[in-house]
Amino acid sequence: MIQLKNQSQIIAMRDAGRITGEALAYAGEHVKPGVTTGHLDRLVRTYIESHGAKPSFLGYGGFPGSACISVNEEVIHGIPSFDRELHDGDVVKIDVGAFYRGYHGDSANTFIAGNGSPEAVKLVETTKRSFFEGLGAVVPGNRLGDVGNAVQTCVEREGFNVIRDYVGHGVGHDLHEDPNVPNYGLPHKGLRLLTGMVIAIEPMVCAGDWHVRVLPNKWTVVTSDGSLAAHYEHTVALTDHGVELLTKVD
Ligand code: MG
Ligand code: MG
């Protein structure tokens, strides 16, 4: 069931969103060769807790980190580790959630450690752009299929593919709420967009085939063909005045 949020609830969600976005940006500034994903995770946790919030992912289903940090062919749900040192050119996805005063924020971005290959740079830029193409389809009267189609079209135009097995979702008191928000779809199909929806739009994009598998650690999702992957996500509120990116910070 979709939990529509009223204006005061959306206002309350701004704080969780801002802390989420700031923690993500803070960690992203520290992505460089030689840094470990465990260190980045600690920065996220420290930032969130020092602002009176809780890391949404820590302990979620038993997840051991405060952020999901996924490198290169890892798409999502990478487990941070002090043994995982970043190398020049690594494509680093950081996914952050913060829970504050009853609500979650959820946001992800992809950073390149040092100098990325031309393919990596194009993949990261395309993934971000596909989010905003999807966002552009979030208008009254449209459906979720319009959003997914906009994301997919942008990605495939550049010769990349969207992951099918994992999708965006509603966000609110629970980290993952209805509805599912796929990064693929057909125009005019799917659930109609309604004022009061708060959804995480999160393109997960790979340079090769879109099939994925889960590593034996039962968390980390990797591309089956080992191709590079990127991820970009914001928590988006649909208000009477248009869309609001709750996790976007300047
Ligand atoms: Mg996320
Ligand atoms: Mg999400």
JSON list of N, CA, C and O in Angstrom, two decimals, residues 139-188:
[
{"chain": "A", "resi": 139, "resn": "VAL", "atom": "N", "xyz": [5.57, 14.23, -13.68]},
{"chain": "A", "resi": 139, "resn": "VAL", "atom": "CA", "xyz": [4.63, 15.34, -13.81]},
{"chain": "A", "resi": 139, "resn": "VAL", "atom": "C", "xyz": [3.22, 14.79, -13.63]},
{"chain": "A", "resi": 139, "resn": "VAL", "atom": "O", "xyz": [2.98, 13.61, -13.88]},
{"chain": "A", "resi": 140, "resn": "PRO", "atom": "N", "xyz": [2.31, 15.63, -13.17]},
{"chain": "A", "resi": 140, "resn": "PRO", "atom": "CA", "xyz": [0.94, 15.17, -12.91]},
{"chain": "A", "resi": 140, "resn": "PRO", "atom": "C", "xyz": [0.34, 14.50, -14.15]},
{"chain": "A", "resi": 140, "resn": "PRO", "atom": "O", "xyz": [0.52, 14.97, -15.27]},
{"chain": "A", "resi": 141, "resn": "GLY", "atom": "N", "xyz": [-0.30, 13.40, -13.93]},
{"chain": "A", "resi": 141, "resn": "GLY", "atom": "CA", "xyz": [-0.95, 12.68, -15.02]},
{"chain": "A", "resi": 141, "resn": "GLY", "atom": "C", "xyz": [-0.09, 11.57, -15.59]},
{"chain": "A", "resi": 141, "resn": "GLY", "atom": "O", "xyz": [-0.59, 10.66, -16.23]},
{"chain": "A", "resi": 142, "resn": "ASN", "atom": "N", "xyz": [1.23, 11.69, -15.39]},
{"chain": "A", "resi": 142, "resn": "ASN", "atom": "CA", "xyz": [2.12, 10.64, -15.88]},
{"chain": "A", "resi": 142, "resn": "ASN", "atom": "C", "xyz": [2.06, 9.41, -14.98]},
{"chain": "A", "resi": 142, "resn": "ASN", "atom": "O", "xyz": [1.51, 9.43, -13.88]},
{"chain": "A", "resi": 143, "resn": "ARG", "atom": "N", "xyz": [2.67, 8.34, -15.49]},
{"chain": "A", "resi": 143, "resn": "ARG", "atom": "CA", "xyz": [2.70, 7.07, -14.76]},
{"chain": "A", "resi": 143, "resn": "ARG", "atom": "C", "xyz": [4.14, 6.64, -14.55]},
{"chain": "A", "resi": 143, "resn": "ARG", "atom": "O", "xyz": [5.06, 7.17, -15.17]},
{"chain": "A", "resi": 144, "resn": "LEU", "atom": "N", "xyz": [4.31, 5.66, -13.67]},
{"chain": "A", "resi": 144, "resn": "LEU", "atom": "CA", "xyz": [5.67, 5.19, -13.37]},
{"chain": "A", "resi": 144, "resn": "LEU", "atom": "C", "xyz": [6.36, 4.66, -14.62]},
{"chain": "A", "resi": 144, "resn": "LEU", "atom": "O", "xyz": [7.58, 4.76, -14.74]},
{"chain": "A", "resi": 145, "resn": "GLY", "atom": "N", "xyz": [5.60, 4.11, -15.55]},
{"chain": "A", "resi": 145, "resn": "GLY", "atom": "CA", "xyz": [6.20, 3.64, -16.80]},
{"chain": "A", "resi": 145, "resn": "GLY", "atom": "C", "xyz": [6.84, 4.76, -17.60]},
{"chain": "A", "resi": 145, "resn": "GLY", "atom": "O", "xyz": [7.83, 4.54, -18.30]},
{"chain": "A", "resi": 146, "resn": "ASP", "atom": "N", "xyz": [6.29, 5.96, -17.49]},
{"chain": "A", "resi": 146, "resn": "ASP", "atom": "CA", "xyz": [6.90, 7.10, -18.17]},
{"chain": "A", "resi": 146, "resn": "ASP", "atom": "C", "xyz": [8.26, 7.43, -17.57]},
{"chain": "A", "resi": 146, "resn": "ASP", "atom": "O", "xyz": [9.19, 7.80, -18.29]},
{"chain": "A", "resi": 147, "resn": "VAL", "atom": "N", "xyz": [8.35, 7.31, -16.25]},
{"chain": "A", "resi": 147, "resn": "VAL", "atom": "CA", "xyz": [9.62, 7.59, -15.56]},
{"chain": "A", "resi": 147, "resn": "VAL", "atom": "C", "xyz": [10.67, 6.56, -15.96]},
{"chain": "A", "resi": 147, "resn": "VAL", "atom": "O", "xyz": [11.78, 6.89, -16.38]},
{"chain": "A", "resi": 148, "resn": "GLY", "atom": "N", "xyz": [10.29, 5.27, -15.83]},
{"chain": "A", "resi": 148, "resn": "GLY", "atom": "CA", "xyz": [11.23, 4.21, -16.17]},
{"chain": "A", "resi": 148, "resn": "GLY", "atom": "C", "xyz": [11.65, 4.26, -17.63]},
{"chain": "A", "resi": 148, "resn": "GLY", "atom": "O", "xyz": [12.82, 4.04, -17.97]},
{"chain": "A", "resi": 149, "resn": "ASN", "atom": "N", "xyz": [10.71, 4.58, -18.49]},
{"chain": "A", "resi": 149, "resn": "ASN", "atom": "CA", "xyz": [11.02, 4.66, -19.91]},
{"chain": "A", "resi": 149, "resn": "ASN", "atom": "C", "xyz": [12.01, 5.79, -20.21]},
{"chain": "A", "resi": 149, "resn": "ASN", "atom": "O", "xyz": [12.91, 5.64, -21.04]},
{"chain": "A", "resi": 150, "resn": "ALA", "atom": "N", "xyz": [11.84, 6.90, -19.51]},
{"chain": "A", "resi": 150, "resn": "ALA", "atom": "CA", "xyz": [12.76, 8.03, -19.72]},
{"chain": "A", "resi": 150, "resn": "ALA", "atom": "C", "xyz": [14.17, 7.67, -19.29]},
{"chain": "A", "resi": 150, "resn": "ALA", "atom": "O", "xyz": [15.15, 8.00, -19.97]},
{"chain": "A", "resi": 151, "resn": "VAL", "atom": "N", "xyz": [14.29, 6.98, -18.15]},
{"chain": "A", "resi": 151, "resn": "VAL", "atom": "CA", "xyz": [15.60, 6.54, -17.67]},
{"chain": "A", "resi": 151, "resn": "VAL", "atom": "C", "xyz": [16.22, 5.57, -18.68]},
{"chain": "A", "resi": 151, "resn": "VAL", "atom": "O", "xyz": [17.37, 5.74, -19.12]},
{"chain": "A", "resi": 152, "resn": "GLN", "atom": "N", "xyz": [15.45, 4.57, -19.03]},
{"chain": "A", "resi": 152, "resn": "GLN", "atom": "CA", "xyz": [15.95, 3.50, -19.92]},
{"chain": "A", "resi": 152, "resn": "GLN", "atom": "C", "xyz": [16.37, 4.06, -21.28]},
{"chain": "A", "resi": 152, "resn": "GLN", "atom": "O", "xyz": [17.41, 3.69, -21.83]},
{"chain": "A", "resi": 153, "resn": "THR", "atom": "N", "xyz": [15.57, 4.94, -21.82]},
{"chain": "A", "resi": 153, "resn": "THR", "atom": "CA", "xyz": [15.86, 5.50, -23.13]},
{"chain": "A", "resi": 153, "resn": "THR", "atom": "C", "xyz": [17.17, 6.26, -23.12]},
{"chain": "A", "resi": 153, "resn": "THR", "atom": "O", "xyz": [18.01, 6.12, -24.03]},
{"chain": "A", "resi": 154, "resn": "CYS", "atom": "N", "xyz": [17.38, 7.06, -22.08]},
{"chain": "A", "resi": 154, "resn": "CYS", "atom": "CA", "xyz": [18.62, 7.82, -21.95]},
{"chain": "A", "resi": 154, "resn": "CYS", "atom": "C", "xyz": [19.82, 6.90, -21.87]},
{"chain": "A", "resi": 154, "resn": "CYS", "atom": "O", "xyz": [20.84, 7.12, -22.52]},
{"chain": "A", "resi": 155, "resn": "VAL", "atom": "N", "xyz": [19.69, 5.83, -21.08]},
{"chain": "A", "resi": 155, "resn": "VAL", "atom": "CA", "xyz": [20.81, 4.90, -20.86]},
{"chain": "A", "resi": 155, "resn": "VAL", "atom": "C", "xyz": [21.13, 4.12, -22.14]},
{"chain": "A", "resi": 155, "resn": "VAL", "atom": "O", "xyz": [22.29, 4.01, -22.54]},
{"chain": "A", "resi": 156, "resn": "GLU", "atom": "N", "xyz": [20.10, 3.62, -22.79]},
{"chain": "A", "resi": 156, "resn": "GLU", "atom": "CA", "xyz": [20.33, 2.76, -23.96]},
{"chain": "A", "resi": 156, "resn": "GLU", "atom": "C", "xyz": [20.81, 3.57, -25.16]},
{"chain": "A", "resi": 156, "resn": "GLU", "atom": "O", "xyz": [21.51, 3.05, -26.03]},
{"chain": "A", "resi": 157, "resn": "ARG", "atom": "N", "xyz": [20.44, 4.83, -25.20]},
{"chain": "A", "resi": 157, "resn": "ARG", "atom": "CA", "xyz": [20.91, 5.73, -26.27]},
{"chain": "A", "resi": 157, "resn": "ARG", "atom": "C", "xyz": [22.44, 5.79, -26.27]},
{"chain": "A", "resi": 157, "resn": "ARG", "atom": "O", "xyz": [23.07, 5.95, -27.32]},
{"chain": "A", "resi": 158, "resn": "GLU", "atom": "N", "xyz": [23.05, 5.65, -25.08]},
{"chain": "A", "resi": 158, "resn": "GLU", "atom": "CA", "xyz": [24.51, 5.72, -24.96]},
{"chain": "A", "resi": 158, "resn": "GLU", "atom": "C", "xyz": [25.16, 4.34, -25.04]},
{"chain": "A", "resi": 158, "resn": "GLU", "atom": "O", "xyz": [26.37, 4.20, -24.82]},
{"chain": "A", "resi": 159, "resn": "GLY", "atom": "N", "xyz": [24.36, 3.31, -25.30]},
{"chain": "A", "resi": 159, "resn": "GLY", "atom": "CA", "xyz": [24.92, 1.97, -25.45]},
{"chain": "A", "resi": 159, "resn": "GLY", "atom": "C", "xyz": [25.08, 1.22, -24.13]},
{"chain": "A", "resi": 159, "resn": "GLY", "atom": "O", "xyz": [25.72, 0.16, -24.11]},
{"chain": "A", "resi": 160, "resn": "PHE", "atom": "N", "xyz": [24.50, 1.76, -23.05]},
{"chain": "A", "resi": 160, "resn": "PHE", "atom": "CA", "xyz": [24.57, 1.09, -21.75]},
{"chain": "A", "resi": 160, "resn": "PHE", "atom": "C", "xyz": [23.23, 0.40, -21.46]},
{"chain": "A", "resi": 160, "resn": "PHE", "atom": "O", "xyz": [22.28, 0.51, -22.25]},
{"chain": "A", "resi": 161, "resn": "ASN", "atom": "N", "xyz": [23.16, -0.27, -20.32]},
{"chain": "A", "resi": 161, "resn": "ASN", "atom": "CA", "xyz": [21.93, -0.99, -19.96]},
{"chain": "A", "resi": 161, "resn": "ASN", "atom": "C", "xyz": [21.51, -0.70, -18.52]},
{"chain": "A", "resi": 161, "resn": "ASN", "atom": "O", "xyz": [22.36, -0.48, -17.65]},
{"chain": "A", "resi": 162, "resn": "VAL", "atom": "N", "xyz": [20.19, -0.74, -18.28]},
{"chain": "A", "resi": 162, "resn": "VAL", "atom": "CA", "xyz": [19.69, -0.60, -16.91]},
{"chain": "A", "resi": 162, "resn": "VAL", "atom": "C", "xyz": [19.54, -1.99, -16.28]},
{"chain": "A", "resi": 162, "resn": "VAL", "atom": "O", "xyz": [19.14, -2.95, -16.95]},
{"chain": "A", "resi": 163, "resn": "ILE", "atom": "N", "xyz": [19.86, -2.05, -14.99]},
{"chain": "A", "resi": 163, "resn": "ILE", "atom": "CA", "xyz": [19.66, -3.28, -14.23]},
{"chain": "A", "resi": 163, "resn": "ILE", "atom": "C", "xyz": [18.15, -3.50, -14.06]},
{"chain": "A", "resi": 163, "resn": "ILE", "atom": "O", "xyz": [17.41, -2.56, -13.78]},
{"chain": "A", "resi": 164, "resn": "ARG", "atom": "N", "xyz": [17.71, -4.72, -14.27]},
{"chain": "A", "resi": 164, "resn": "ARG", "atom": "CA", "xyz": [16.28, -5.04, -14.15]},
{"chain": "A", "resi": 164, "resn": "ARG", "atom": "C", "xyz": [15.90, -5.60, -12.78]},
{"chain": "A", "resi": 164, "resn": "ARG", "atom": "O", "xyz": [14.76, -5.46, -12.34]},
{"chain": "A", "resi": 165, "resn": "ASP", "atom": "N", "xyz": [16.85, -6.30, -12.15]},
{"chain": "A", "resi": 165, "resn": "ASP", "atom": "CA", "xyz": [16.50, -7.07, -10.95]},
{"chain": "A", "resi": 165, "resn": "ASP", "atom": "C", "xyz": [16.34, -6.22, -9.69]},
{"chain": "A", "resi": 165, "resn": "ASP", "atom": "O", "xyz": [15.86, -6.72, -8.67]},
{"chain": "A", "resi": 166, "resn": "TYR", "atom": "N", "xyz": [16.78, -4.97, -9.74]},
{"chain": "A", "resi": 166, "resn": "TYR", "atom": "CA", "xyz": [16.67, -4.08, -8.58]},
{"chain": "A", "resi": 166, "resn": "TYR", "atom": "C", "xyz": [16.08, -2.76, -9.05]},
{"chain": "A", "resi": 166, "resn": "TYR", "atom": "O", "xyz": [16.39, -2.30, -10.16]},
{"chain": "A", "resi": 167, "resn": "VAL", "atom": "N", "xyz": [15.24, -2.18, -8.22]},
{"chain": "A", "resi": 167, "resn": "VAL", "atom": "CA", "xyz": [14.46, -1.01, -8.65]},
{"chain": "A", "resi": 167, "resn": "VAL", "atom": "C", "xyz": [14.40, 0.03, -7.53]},
{"chain": "A", "resi": 167, "resn": "VAL", "atom": "O", "xyz": [14.74, -0.27, -6.37]},
{"chain": "A", "resi": 168, "resn": "GLY", "atom": "N", "xyz": [13.94, 1.21, -7.86]},
{"chain": "A", "resi": 168, "resn": "GLY", "atom": "CA", "xyz": [13.66, 2.23, -6.86]},
{"chain": "A", "resi": 168, "resn": "GLY", "atom": "C", "xyz": [12.41, 1.86, -6.08]},
{"chain": "A", "resi": 168, "resn": "GLY", "atom": "O", "xyz": [11.78, 0.83, -6.33]},
{"chain": "A", "resi": 169, "resn": "HIS", "atom": "N", "xyz": [12.00, 2.76, -5.18]},
{"chain": "A", "resi": 169, "resn": "HIS", "atom": "CA", "xyz": [10.98, 2.39, -4.20]},
{"chain": "A", "resi": 169, "resn": "HIS", "atom": "C", "xyz": [10.41, 3.63, -3.52]},
{"chain": "A", "resi": 169, "resn": "HIS", "atom": "O", "xyz": [11.03, 4.71, -3.57]},
{"chain": "A", "resi": 170, "resn": "GLY", "atom": "N", "xyz": [9.30, 3.47, -2.84]},
{"chain": "A", "resi": 170, "resn": "GLY", "atom": "CA", "xyz": [8.80, 4.52, -1.98]},
{"chain": "A", "resi": 170, "resn": "GLY", "atom": "C", "xyz": [9.70, 4.67, -0.76]},
{"chain": "A", "resi": 170, "resn": "GLY", "atom": "O", "xyz": [10.39, 3.73, -0.37]},
{"chain": "A", "resi": 171, "resn": "VAL", "atom": "N", "xyz": [9.70, 5.89, -0.19]},
{"chain": "A", "resi": 171, "resn": "VAL", "atom": "CA", "xyz": [10.50, 6.16, 1.02]},
{"chain": "A", "resi": 171, "resn": "VAL", "atom": "C", "xyz": [9.61, 6.89, 2.02]},
{"chain": "A", "resi": 171, "resn": "VAL", "atom": "O", "xyz": [8.80, 7.73, 1.63]},
{"chain": "A", "resi": 172, "resn": "GLY", "atom": "N", "xyz": [9.78, 6.60, 3.29]},
{"chain": "A", "resi": 172, "resn": "GLY", "atom": "CA", "xyz": [9.02, 7.29, 4.32]},
{"chain": "A", "resi": 172, "resn": "GLY", "atom": "C", "xyz": [9.44, 6.84, 5.69]},
{"chain": "A", "resi": 172, "resn": "GLY", "atom": "O", "xyz": [10.64, 6.82, 6.00]},
{"chain": "A", "resi": 173, "resn": "HIS", "atom": "N", "xyz": [8.45, 6.45, 6.50]},
{"chain": "A", "resi": 173, "resn": "HIS", "atom": "CA", "xyz": [8.78, 5.90, 7.81]},
{"chain": "A", "resi": 173, "resn": "HIS", "atom": "C", "xyz": [9.59, 4.62, 7.64]},
{"chain": "A", "resi": 173, "resn": "HIS", "atom": "O", "xyz": [10.44, 4.30, 8.47]},
{"chain": "A", "resi": 174, "resn": "ASP", "atom": "N", "xyz": [9.32, 3.89, 6.58]},
{"chain": "A", "resi": 174, "resn": "ASP", "atom": "CA", "xyz": [10.13, 2.72, 6.23]},
{"chain": "A", "resi": 174, "resn": "ASP", "atom": "C", "xyz": [11.08, 3.09, 5.11]},
{"chain": "A", "resi": 174, "resn": "ASP", "atom": "O", "xyz": [10.75, 3.89, 4.23]},
{"chain": "A", "resi": 175, "resn": "LEU", "atom": "N", "xyz": [12.25, 2.45, 5.12]},
{"chain": "A", "resi": 175, "resn": "LEU", "atom": "CA", "xyz": [13.26, 2.73, 4.10]},
{"chain": "A", "resi": 175, "resn": "LEU", "atom": "C", "xyz": [12.77, 2.31, 2.72]},
{"chain": "A", "resi": 175, "resn": "LEU", "atom": "O", "xyz": [13.01, 3.00, 1.73]},
{"chain": "A", "resi": 176, "resn": "HIS", "atom": "N", "xyz": [12.10, 1.18, 2.68]},
{"chain": "A", "resi": 176, "resn": "HIS", "atom": "CA", "xyz": [11.57, 0.69, 1.40]},
{"chain": "A", "resi": 176, "resn": "HIS", "atom": "C", "xyz": [10.05, 0.55, 1.52]},
{"chain": "A", "resi": 176, "resn": "HIS", "atom": "O", "xyz": [9.56, -0.33, 2.22]},
{"chain": "A", "resi": 177, "resn": "GLU", "atom": "N", "xyz": [9.35, 1.42, 0.84]},
{"chain": "A", "resi": 177, "resn": "GLU", "atom": "CA", "xyz": [7.90, 1.38, 0.83]},
{"chain": "A", "resi": 177, "resn": "GLU", "atom": "C", "xyz": [7.42, 1.14, -0.60]},
{"chain": "A", "resi": 177, "resn": "GLU", "atom": "O", "xyz": [8.19, 1.24, -1.56]},
{"chain": "A", "resi": 178, "resn": "ASP", "atom": "N", "xyz": [6.15, 0.86, -0.75]},
{"chain": "A", "resi": 178, "resn": "ASP", "atom": "CA", "xyz": [5.54, 0.81, -2.07]},
{"chain": "A", "resi": 178, "resn": "ASP", "atom": "C", "xyz": [5.50, 2.23, -2.63]},
{"chain": "A", "resi": 178, "resn": "ASP", "atom": "O", "xyz": [5.42, 3.19, -1.86]},
{"chain": "A", "resi": 179, "resn": "PRO", "atom": "N", "xyz": [5.53, 2.42, -3.92]},
{"chain": "A", "resi": 179, "resn": "PRO", "atom": "CA", "xyz": [5.57, 1.40, -4.97]},
{"chain": "A", "resi": 179, "resn": "PRO", "atom": "C", "xyz": [7.00, 1.09, -5.41]},
{"chain": "A", "resi": 179, "resn": "PRO", "atom": "O", "xyz": [7.92, 1.82, -5.06]},
{"chain": "A", "resi": 180, "resn": "ASN", "atom": "N", "xyz": [7.16, 0.02, -6.18]},
{"chain": "A", "resi": 180, "resn": "ASN", "atom": "CA", "xyz": [8.42, -0.19, -6.89]},
{"chain": "A", "resi": 180, "resn": "ASN", "atom": "C", "xyz": [8.55, 0.85, -7.99]},
{"chain": "A", "resi": 180, "resn": "ASN", "atom": "O", "xyz": [7.55, 1.21, -8.63]},
{"chain": "A", "resi": 181, "resn": "VAL", "atom": "N", "xyz": [9.78, 1.32, -8.20]},
{"chain": "A", "resi": 181, "resn": "VAL", "atom": "CA", "xyz": [10.04, 2.35, -9.22]},
{"chain": "A", "resi": 181, "resn": "VAL", "atom": "C", "xyz": [11.12, 1.81, -10.18]},
{"chain": "A", "resi": 181, "resn": "VAL", "atom": "O", "xyz": [12.31, 2.04, -9.98]},
{"chain": "A", "resi": 182, "resn": "PRO", "atom": "N", "xyz": [10.71, 1.08, -11.20]},
{"chain": "A", "resi": 182, "resn": "PRO", "atom": "CA", "xyz": [11.69, 0.48, -12.12]},
{"chain": "A", "resi": 182, "resn": "PRO", "atom": "C", "xyz": [12.39, 1.53, -12.99]},
{"chain": "A", "resi": 182, "resn": "PRO", "atom": "O", "xyz": [11.85, 2.60, -13.25]},
{"chain": "A", "resi": 183, "resn": "ASN", "atom": "N", "xyz": [13.59, 1.17, -13.43]},
{"chain": "A", "resi": 183, "resn": "ASN", "atom": "CA", "xyz": [14.35, 2.03, -14.34]},
{"chain": "A", "resi": 183, "resn": "ASN", "atom": "C", "xyz": [14.13, 1.63, -15.79]},
{"chain": "A", "resi": 183, "resn": "ASN", "atom": "O", "xyz": [14.97, 1.89, -16.65]},
{"chain": "A", "resi": 184, "resn": "TYR", "atom": "N", "xyz": [13.00, 1.02, -16.04]},
{"chain": "A", "resi": 184, "resn": "TYR", "atom": "CA", "xyz": [12.63, 0.61, -17.38]},
{"chain": "A", "resi": 184, "resn": "TYR", "atom": "C", "xyz": [11.10, 0.65, -17.42]},
{"chain": "A", "resi": 184, "resn": "TYR", "atom": "O", "xyz": [10.45, 0.70, -16.36]},
{"chain": "A", "resi": 185, "resn": "GLY", "atom": "N", "xyz": [10.54, 0.60, -18.59]},
{"chain": "A", "resi": 185, "resn": "GLY", "atom": "CA", "xyz": [9.08, 0.60, -18.65]},
{"chain": "A", "resi": 185, "resn": "GLY", "atom": "C", "xyz": [8.57, 1.15, -19.96]},
{"chain": "A", "resi": 185, "resn": "GLY", "atom": "O", "xyz": [9.34, 1.55, -20.84]},
{"chain": "A", "resi": 186, "resn": "LEU", "atom": "N", "xyz": [7.26, 1.16, -20.04]},
{"chain": "A", "resi": 186, "resn": "LEU", "atom": "CA", "xyz": [6.59, 1.63, -21.24]},
{"chain": "A", "resi": 186, "resn": "LEU", "atom": "C", "xyz": [5.81, 2.90, -20.94]},
{"chain": "A", "resi": 186, "resn": "LEU", "atom": "O", "xyz": [5.19, 3.02, -19.87]},
{"chain": "A", "resi": 187, "resn": "PRO", "atom": "N", "xyz": [5.83, 3.86, -21.88]},
{"chain": "A", "resi": 187, "resn": "PRO", "atom": "CA", "xyz": [5.06, 5.09, -21.67]},
{"chain": "A", "resi": 187, "resn": "PRO", "atom": "C", "xyz": [3.59, 4.78, -21.41]},
{"chain": "A", "resi": 187, "resn": "PRO", "atom": "O", "xyz": [3.05, 3.83, -21.99]},
{"chain": "A", "resi": 188, "resn": "HIS", "atom": "N", "xyz": [2.98, 5.55, -20.56]},
{"chain": "A", "resi": 188, "resn": "HIS", "atom": "CA", "xyz": [1.55, 5.48, -20.24]},
{"chain": "A", "resi": 188, "resn": "HIS", "atom": "C", "xyz": [1.17, 4.21, -19.49]},
{"chain": "A", "resi": 188, "resn": "HIS", "atom": "O", "xyz": [-0.01, 3.92, -19.33]}
]
